């Protein structure tokens, strides 16, 4: 699975992109975020409050219950406001 991080999520995690192989029980965005929070102190800080992070799976906005699979691209970013 390819992960992309943007804005302050990227700063906290410490990388803009990584490839991971989550355990089989990770089936949705919420589970992926919970698992990622266990990977490092930076990940834990970035995913401490999942409500502050938005996700896209294969470039489509996705809620916490959106399914994820091994070959997906998942992006994480803060909420965006328009101007």
CSV table of C-alpha atoms in Angstrom, one decimal:
chain,number,residue,atom,x,y,z
A,1,UNK,CA,0.0,0.0,0.0
A,2,UNK,CA,1.3,3.4,-0.9
A,3,UNK,CA,0.7,6.2,1.6
A,4,UNK,CA,1.0,9.9,0.9
A,5,UNK,CA,1.2,12.6,3.6
A,6,UNK,CA,0.5,16.3,3.1
A,7,UNK,CA,1.0,19.5,5.0
A,8,UNK,CA,1.3,19.1,8.8
A,9,UNK,CA,0.6,15.4,8.6
A,10,UNK,CA,3.8,15.1,6.5
A,11,UNK,CA,5.8,17.2,9.0
A,12,UNK,CA,4.8,15.1,11.9
A,13,UNK,CA,5.3,11.7,10.2
A,14,UNK,CA,8.6,12.9,8.8
A,15,UNK,CA,8.2,11.7,5.2
A,16,UNK,CA,5.9,12.5,2.3
A,17,UNK,CA,5.4,9.0,1.1
A,18,UNK,CA,5.9,5.5,2.3
A,19,UNK,CA,5.0,1.9,1.4
A,20,UNK,CA,3.5,-0.3,4.1
A,21,UNK,CA,2.0,-3.7,4.5
A,22,UNK,CA,-0.7,-3.4,7.2
A,23,UNK,CA,-1.9,-6.6,9.0
A,24,UNK,CA,-4.9,-8.4,7.6
A,25,UNK,CA,-7.2,-6.9,10.2
A,26,UNK,CA,-6.7,-3.4,8.8
A,27,UNK,CA,-9.6,-3.2,6.4
A,28,UNK,CA,-10.7,0.5,6.4
A,29,UNK,CA,-9.3,4.0,6.7
A,30,UNK,CA,-10.0,4.2,10.4
A,31,UNK,CA,-8.2,0.9,11.1
A,32,UNK,CA,-5.3,2.0,8.9
A,33,UNK,CA,-5.0,5.3,10.8
A,34,UNK,CA,-5.1,3.4,14.2
A,35,UNK,CA,-2.4,1.0,13.0
A,36,UNK,CA,-0.3,3.9,11.6
A,37,UNK,CA,-0.4,5.6,15.0
A,38,UNK,CA,1.6,2.6,16.4
A,39,UNK,CA,4.5,2.9,13.9
A,40,UNK,CA,6.5,5.7,15.4
A,41,UNK,CA,6.3,8.8,17.7
A,42,UNK,CA,5.7,11.0,14.6
A,43,UNK,CA,2.9,8.8,13.3
A,44,UNK,CA,1.4,8.7,16.8
A,45,UNK,CA,1.4,12.5,16.9
A,46,UNK,CA,0.0,12.9,13.4
A,47,UNK,CA,-2.9,10.4,14.0
A,48,UNK,CA,-3.6,11.3,17.6
A,49,UNK,CA,-6.9,12.9,16.6
A,50,UNK,CA,-8.3,11.2,13.5
A,51,UNK,CA,-11.1,13.7,13.2
A,52,UNK,CA,-8.4,16.3,12.2
A,53,UNK,CA,-7.3,14.3,9.2
A,54,UNK,CA,-9.0,13.7,5.8
A,55,UNK,CA,-8.2,10.8,3.6
A,56,UNK,CA,-8.4,9.9,-0.1
A,57,UNK,CA,-8.3,6.3,-1.4
A,58,UNK,CA,-7.1,6.0,-5.0
A,59,UNK,CA,-7.6,9.8,-5.3
A,60,UNK,CA,-11.2,9.7,-4.2
A,61,UNK,CA,-12.2,11.4,-0.9
A,62,UNK,CA,-12.9,8.7,1.7
A,63,UNK,CA,-14.5,8.5,5.1
A,64,UNK,CA,-13.2,6.4,8.0
A,65,UNK,CA,-15.3,3.4,7.0
A,66,UNK,CA,-13.9,3.3,3.4
A,67,UNK,CA,-12.3,0.0,2.6
A,68,UNK,CA,-8.6,-0.2,1.8
A,69,UNK,CA,-6.6,-2.9,0.1
A,70,UNK,CA,-3.0,-3.9,-0.4
A,71,UNK,CA,-2.5,-2.1,-3.8
A,72,UNK,CA,-4.3,1.1,-2.9
A,73,UNK,CA,-2.9,4.6,-2.7
A,74,UNK,CA,-4.1,6.3,0.4
A,75,UNK,CA,-3.4,10.0,1.0
A,76,UNK,CA,-3.8,11.8,4.4
A,77,UNK,CA,-4.1,15.6,4.7
A,78,UNK,CA,-5.6,18.2,7.0
A,79,UNK,CA,-9.1,19.6,6.2
A,80,UNK,CA,-8.9,22.2,3.5
A,81,UNK,CA,-10.8,25.5,3.7
A,82,UNK,CA,-11.6,27.6,0.7
A,83,UNK,CA,-11.1,31.3,0.2
